PDB file of C-alpha atoms in Angstrom:
ATOM      1  CA  UNK K   1      97.390 117.904 229.159  1.00  0.00           C
ATOM      2  CA  UNK K   2      95.125 118.735 226.137  1.00  0.00           C
ATOM      3  CA  UNK K   3      95.917 115.229 224.373  1.00  0.00           C
ATOM      4  CA  UNK K   4      99.570 115.844 224.038  1.00  0.00           C
ATOM      5  CA  UNK K   5     100.629 112.408 224.683  1.00  0.00           C
ATOM      6  CA  UNK K   6      98.028 111.023 222.170  1.00  0.00           C
ATOM      7  CA  UNK K   7      98.966 113.425 219.574  1.00  0.00           C
ATOM      8  CA  UNK K   8     102.854 112.731 220.156  1.00  0.00           C
ATOM      9  CA  UNK K   9     102.182 108.885 220.329  1.00  0.00           C
ATOM     10  CA  UNK K  10     100.495 109.211 217.024  1.00  0.00           C
ATOM     11  CA  UNK K  11     103.341 111.479 215.629  1.00  0.00           C
ATOM     12  CA  UNK K  12     105.961 108.884 216.673  1.00  0.00           C
ATOM     13  CA  UNK K  13     104.185 105.788 215.048  1.00  0.00           C
ATOM     14  CA  UNK K  14     103.858 107.968 211.816  1.00  0.00           C
ATOM     15  CA  UNK K  15     107.510 108.736 212.047  1.00  0.00           C
ATOM     16  CA  UNK K  16     108.218 104.958 212.225  1.00  0.00           C
ATOM     17  CA  UNK K  17     106.316 104.248 209.254  1.00  0.00           C
ATOM     18  CA  UNK K  18     107.705 107.306 207.317  1.00  0.00           C
ATOM     19  CA  UNK K  19     111.302 105.685 208.180  1.00  0.00           C
ATOM     20  CA  UNK K  20     110.283 102.256 206.943  1.00  0.00           C
ATOM     21  CA  UNK K  21     108.967 103.905 203.759  1.00  0.00           C
ATOM     22  CA  UNK K  22     112.191 105.882 203.188  1.00  0.00           C
ATOM     23  CA  UNK K  23     114.021 102.631 203.506  1.00  0.00           C
ATOM     24  CA  UNK K  24     111.945 101.121 200.979  1.00  0.00           C
ATOM     25  CA  UNK K  25     112.463 104.080 198.690  1.00  0.00           C
ATOM     26  CA  UNK K  26     116.403 103.509 199.267  1.00  0.00           C
ATOM     27  CA  UNK K  27     116.212  99.803 198.073  1.00  0.00           C
ATOM     28  CA  UNK K  28     114.398 100.912 195.272  1.00  0.00           C
ATOM     29  CA  UNK K  29     116.847 103.572 194.271  1.00  0.00           C
ATOM     30  CA  UNK K  30     119.607 101.018 194.740  1.00  0.00           C
ATOM     31  CA  UNK K  31     117.747  98.351 192.606  1.00  0.00           C
ATOM     32  CA  UNK K  32     117.328 101.074 189.867  1.00  0.00           C
ATOM     33  CA  UNK K  33     120.958 101.920 190.056  1.00  0.00           C
ATOM     34  CA  UNK K  34     122.096  98.314 189.919  1.00  0.00           C
ATOM     35  CA  UNK K  35     119.925  97.615 186.817  1.00  0.00           C
ATOM     36  CA  UNK K  36     121.063 100.778 185.128  1.00  0.00           C
ATOM     37  CA  UNK K  37     124.819  99.818 185.743  1.00  0.00           C
ATOM     38  CA  UNK K  38     123.990  96.267 184.451  1.00  0.00           C
ATOM     39  CA  UNK K  39     122.759  97.492 181.073  1.00  0.00           C
ATOM     40  CA  UNK K  40     125.556  99.960 180.882  1.00  0.00           C
ATOM     41  CA  UNK K  41     127.953  96.938 181.283  1.00  0.00           C
ATOM     42  CA  UNK K  42     126.060  94.882 178.751  1.00  0.00           C
ATOM     43  CA  UNK K  43     125.892  97.977 176.068  1.00  0.00           C
ATOM     44  CA  UNK K  44     129.548  99.130 176.623  1.00  0.00           C
ATOM     45  CA  UNK K  45     131.291  96.479 174.422  1.00  0.00           C
ATOM     46  CA  UNK K  46     128.435  97.010 171.793  1.00  0.00           C
ATOM     47  CA  UNK K  47     129.148 100.890 171.632  1.00  0.00           C
ATOM     48  CA  UNK K  48     132.932 100.042 171.465  1.00  0.00           C
ATOM     49  CA  UNK K  49     132.249  97.766 168.393  1.00  0.00           C
ATOM     50  CA  UNK K  50     130.107 100.521 166.747  1.00  0.00           C
ATOM     51  CA  UNK K  51     132.992 102.997 167.562  1.00  0.00           C
ATOM     52  CA  UNK K  52     135.470 100.652 166.115  1.00  0.00           C
ATOM     53  CA  UNK K  53     133.421 100.232 162.740  1.00  0.00           C
ATOM     54  CA  UNK K  54     132.826 104.107 162.644  1.00  0.00           C
ATOM     55  CA  UNK K  55     136.876 104.562 162.679  1.00  0.00           C
ATOM     56  CA  UNK K  56     137.365 102.043 160.246  1.00  0.00           C
ATOM     57  CA  UNK K  57     134.869 103.440 157.815  1.00  0.00           C
ATOM     58  CA  UNK K  58     136.182 107.102 158.152  1.00  0.00           C
ATOM     59  CA  UNK K  59     139.790 105.648 157.710  1.00  0.00           C
ATOM     60  CA  UNK K  60     138.536 104.020 154.352  1.00  0.00           C
ATOM     61  CA  UNK K  61     136.919 107.277 153.349  1.00  0.00           C
ATOM     62  CA  UNK K  62     140.379 109.142 153.929  1.00  0.00           C
ATOM     63  CA  UNK K  63     142.339 106.573 151.764  1.00  0.00           C
ATOM     64  CA  UNK K  64     139.826 106.787 149.043  1.00  0.00           C
ATOM     65  CA  UNK K  65     139.499 110.628 149.036  1.00  0.00           C
ATOM     66  CA  UNK K  66     143.358 110.694 149.075  1.00  0.00           C
ATOM     67  CA  UNK K  67     143.220 108.758 145.840  1.00  0.00           C
ATOM     68  CA  UNK K  68     140.772 111.066 144.426  1.00  0.00           C
ATOM     69  CA  UNK K  69     143.133 113.926 145.341  1.00  0.00           C
ATOM     70  CA  UNK K  70     146.046 112.588 143.487  1.00  0.00           C
ATOM     71  CA  UNK K  71     143.527 111.924 140.422  1.00  0.00           C
ATOM     72  CA  UNK K  72     142.546 115.319 140.558  1.00  0.00           C
ATOM     73  CA  UNK K  73     138.910 114.631 141.402  1.00  0.00           C
ATOM     74  CA  UNK K  74     138.660 115.666 144.951  1.00  0.00           C
ATOM     75  CA  UNK K  75     139.966 118.680 146.853  1.00  0.00           C
ATOM     76  CA  UNK K  76     142.700 118.504 149.630  1.00  0.00           C
ATOM     77  CA  UNK K  77     139.994 120.208 152.039  1.00  0.00           C
ATOM     78  CA  UNK K  78     137.983 117.111 151.598  1.00  0.00           C
ATOM     79  CA  UNK K  79     140.955 114.993 152.905  1.00  0.00           C
ATOM     80  CA  UNK K  80     141.328 117.409 155.725  1.00  0.00           C
ATOM     81  CA  UNK K  81     137.741 117.185 156.821  1.00  0.00           C
ATOM     82  CA  UNK K  82     137.797 113.458 156.655  1.00  0.00           C
ATOM     83  CA  UNK K  83     141.028 113.480 158.721  1.00  0.00           C
ATOM     84  CA  UNK K  84     139.209 115.644 161.322  1.00  0.00           C
ATOM     85  CA  UNK K  85     136.422 113.280 161.548  1.00  0.00           C
ATOM     86  CA  UNK K  86     139.002 110.226 161.790  1.00  0.00           C
ATOM     87  CA  UNK K  87     140.332 111.925 164.923  1.00  0.00           C
ATOM     88  CA  UNK K  88     136.816 112.522 166.205  1.00  0.00           C
ATOM     89  CA  UNK K  89     136.213 108.757 165.642  1.00  0.00           C
ATOM     90  CA  UNK K  90     139.412 107.778 167.236  1.00  0.00           C
ATOM     91  CA  UNK K  91     138.485 109.795 170.376  1.00  0.00           C
ATOM     92  CA  UNK K  92     135.042 108.214 170.400  1.00  0.00           C
ATOM     93  CA  UNK K  93     136.700 104.820 170.377  1.00  0.00           C
ATOM     94  CA  UNK K  94     138.806 105.492 173.070  1.00  0.00           C
ATOM     95  CA  UNK K  95     135.678 106.869 175.326  1.00  0.00           C
ATOM     96  CA  UNK K  96     133.813 103.600 174.445  1.00  0.00           C
ATOM     97  CA  UNK K  97     136.727 101.595 175.496  1.00  0.00           C
ATOM     98  CA  UNK K  98     137.020 103.466 178.633  1.00  0.00           C
ATOM     99  CA  UNK K  99     133.271 103.026 179.196  1.00  0.00           C
ATOM    100  CA  UNK K 100     133.751  99.369 179.590  1.00  0.00           C
ATOM    101  CA  UNK K 101     136.106  99.714 182.385  1.00  0.00           C
ATOM    102  CA  UNK K 102     133.883 102.426 184.120  1.00  0.00           C
ATOM    103  CA  UNK K 103     130.689 100.558 183.764  1.00  0.00           C
ATOM    104  CA  UNK K 104     132.160  97.344 185.161  1.00  0.00           C
ATOM    105  CA  UNK K 105     133.469  99.602 188.115  1.00  0.00           C
ATOM    106  CA  UNK K 106     130.434 101.067 188.731  1.00  0.00           C
ATOM    107  CA  UNK K 107     128.599  97.861 189.046  1.00  0.00           C
ATOM    108  CA  UNK K 108     131.138  96.420 191.058  1.00  0.00           C
ATOM    109  CA  UNK K 109     130.915  99.263 193.577  1.00  0.00           C
ATOM    110  CA  UNK K 110     127.025  98.897 193.803  1.00  0.00           C
ATOM    111  CA  UNK K 111     127.431  95.328 194.350  1.00  0.00           C
ATOM    112  CA  UNK K 112     130.138  95.862 197.125  1.00  0.00           C
ATOM    113  CA  UNK K 113     132.650  93.665 195.031  1.00  0.00           C
ATOM    114  CA  UNK K 114     135.661  95.937 194.773  1.00  0.00           C
ATOM    115  CA  UNK K 115     138.219  93.284 195.172  1.00  0.00           C
ATOM    116  CA  UNK K 116     136.519  90.593 192.920  1.00  0.00           C
ATOM    117  CA  UNK K 117     136.374  90.402 189.307  1.00  0.00           C
ATOM    118  CA  UNK K 118     132.776  90.580 188.081  1.00  0.00           C
ATOM    119  CA  UNK K 119     131.407  87.404 186.331  1.00  0.00           C
ATOM    120  CA  UNK K 120     130.901  87.436 182.806  1.00  0.00           C
ATOM    121  CA  UNK K 121     127.677  89.548 182.011  1.00  0.00           C
ATOM    122  CA  UNK K 122     125.476  88.475 179.384  1.00  0.00           C
ATOM    123  CA  UNK K 123     122.635  90.313 177.744  1.00  0.00           C
ATOM    124  CA  UNK K 124     119.152  88.701 178.254  1.00  0.00           C
ATOM    125  CA  UNK K 125     116.382  88.415 175.840  1.00  0.00           C
ATOM    126  CA  UNK K 126     113.712  89.160 178.272  1.00  0.00           C
ATOM    127  CA  UNK K 127     110.195  89.595 176.888  1.00  0.00           C
ATOM    128  CA  UNK K 128     108.893  93.169 176.780  1.00  0.00           C
ATOM    129  CA  UNK K 129     106.625  93.828 179.522  1.00  0.00           C
ATOM    130  CA  UNK K 130     102.936  94.480 178.385  1.00  0.00           C
ATOM    131  CA  UNK K 131     101.165  97.409 179.961  1.00  0.00           C
ATOM    132  CA  UNK K 132      97.479  96.395 181.078  1.00  0.00           C
ATOM    133  CA  UNK K 133      95.142  99.361 180.965  1.00  0.00           C
ATOM    134  CA  UNK K 134      96.209 102.817 179.791  1.00  0.00           C
ATOM    135  CA  UNK K 135      99.073 104.852 180.564  1.00  0.00           C
ATOM    136  CA  UNK K 136      97.333 107.439 182.765  1.00  0.00           C
ATOM    137  CA  UNK K 137      95.981 104.530 185.004  1.00  0.00           C
ATOM    138  CA  UNK K 138      99.431 102.913 185.368  1.00  0.00           C
ATOM    139  CA  UNK K 139     100.894 106.277 186.146  1.00  0.00           C
ATOM    140  CA  UNK K 140      98.388 106.964 188.799  1.00  0.00           C
ATOM    141  CA  UNK K 141      98.898 103.559 190.297  1.00  0.00           C
ATOM    142  CA  UNK K 142     102.760 104.300 190.362  1.00  0.00           C
ATOM    143  CA  UNK K 143     102.408 107.514 192.004  1.00  0.00           C
ATOM    144  CA  UNK K 144     100.158 106.305 194.698  1.00  0.00           C
ATOM    145  CA  UNK K 145     102.268 103.433 195.640  1.00  0.00           C
ATOM    146  CA  UNK K 146     105.617 105.248 195.504  1.00  0.00           C
ATOM    147  CA  UNK K 147     107.494 104.740 198.822  1.00  0.00           C
ATOM    148  CA  UNK K 148     108.736 108.427 198.833  1.00  0.00           C
ATOM    149  CA  UNK K 149     105.321 109.843 198.367  1.00  0.00           C
ATOM    150  CA  UNK K 150     103.868 107.660 201.044  1.00  0.00           C
ATOM    151  CA  UNK K 151     106.665 108.667 203.382  1.00  0.00           C
ATOM    152  CA  UNK K 152     106.279 112.504 202.615  1.00  0.00           C
ATOM    153  CA  UNK K 153     102.347 111.891 203.453  1.00  0.00           C
ATOM    154  CA  UNK K 154     103.247 110.267 206.693  1.00  0.00           C
ATOM    155  CA  UNK K 155     105.848 112.965 207.491  1.00  0.00           C
ATOM    156  CA  UNK K 156     102.992 115.659 207.006  1.00  0.00           C
ATOM    157  CA  UNK K 157     100.668 113.691 209.113  1.00  0.00           C
ATOM    158  CA  UNK K 158     103.300 113.448 211.752  1.00  0.00           C
ATOM    159  CA  UNK K 159     104.029 117.083 211.905  1.00  0.00           C
ATOM    160  CA  UNK K 160     100.421 117.763 211.921  1.00  0.00           C
ATOM    161  CA  UNK K 161      99.946 115.582 215.098  1.00  0.00           C
ATOM    162  CA  UNK K 162     102.985 117.351 216.688  1.00  0.00           C
ATOM    163  CA  UNK K 163     101.301 120.676 215.797  1.00  0.00           C
ATOM    164  CA  UNK K 164      98.080 119.414 217.640  1.00  0.00           C
ATOM    165  CA  UNK K 165     100.179 118.383 220.714  1.00  0.00           C
ATOM    166  CA  UNK K 166     101.688 121.741 220.857  1.00  0.00           C
ATOM    167  CA  UNK K 167      98.346 123.439 220.639  1.00  0.00           C
ATOM    168  CA  UNK K 168      97.156 121.255 223.368  1.00  0.00           C
ATOM    169  CA  UNK K 169      99.776 122.560 225.637  1.00  0.00           C
ATOM    170  CA  UNK K 170      98.049 125.821 225.481  1.00  0.00           C
ATOM    171  CA  UNK K 171      94.784 124.606 226.584  1.00  0.00           C
ATOM    172  CA  UNK K 172      93.717 125.167 230.119  1.00  0.00           C
ATOM    173  CA  UNK K 173      94.164 122.182 232.497  1.00  0.00           C
ATOM    174  CA  UNK K 174      91.563 120.761 234.708  1.00  0.00           C
ATOM    175  CA  UNK K 175      93.068 118.897 237.755  1.00  0.00           C
ATOM    176  CA  UNK K 176      90.735 117.053 240.057  1.00  0.00           C
ATOM    177  CA  UNK K 177      91.754 115.191 243.393  1.00  0.00           C
ATOM    178  CA  UNK K 178      89.420 112.974 245.663  1.00  0.00           C
ATOM    179  CA  UNK K 179      90.224 111.660 248.891  1.00  0.00           C
ATOM    180  CA  UNK K 180      88.237 109.368 251.285  1.00  0.00           C
ATOM    181  CA  UNK K 181      88.585 109.576 255.052  1.00  0.00           C
ATOM    182  CA  UNK K 182      87.177 108.501 258.260  1.00  0.00           C
ATOM    183  CA  UNK K 183      87.329 109.773 261.840  1.00  0.00           C
ATOM    184  CA  UNK K 184      86.347 106.383 263.418  1.00  0.00           C
ATOM    185  CA  UNK K 185      88.660 103.603 264.220  1.00  0.00           C
ATOM    186  CA  UNK K 186      86.457 101.162 262.601  1.00  0.00           C
ATOM    187  CA  UNK K 187      84.802 101.452 259.224  1.00  0.00           C
ATOM    188  CA  UNK K 188      81.678  99.825 260.503  1.00  0.00           C
ATOM    189  CA  UNK K 189      78.804 102.312 260.181  1.00  0.00           C
ATOM    190  CA  UNK K 190      76.598 100.702 262.778  1.00  0.00           C
TER     191      UNK K 190
END
């Protein structure tokens, strides 16, 4: 059959490898999402603190500028401008507070822990990774070892084998039959 069976077998083997690589890619994406959610949980309270400090600073500025307006050394427009900044800072504080809840919710969802409370998440002081070699070399290694890229290569090869199998169906077929028979009651030639 023009090698159809062999090509289809090779295509199926490549399909299995591609599926395994896609599974590895999915695991990598999940790990990246969990890592990102973890750091969002860690950074959200810090962002809330910054937003609170910013709000307090703007509120102090509003008070000082109002005193200056009463003394005649500042304009009422300056107070209005600062009041707008105060409202904006208050909104940022609310968003930062909401981000604490949202980031915890996202991490719980990724971990599959919807009903349980997350344990206390603490920031870690991990050492910074050191890159050995140059950046171009590291990128080349990363690109050649990405499961998504490997899966795509296997899928291309799989489709090529399927194409070869389809081409094999168009080739002429040669069938041969052989038989052996005897007219005598015994097979003894003598």
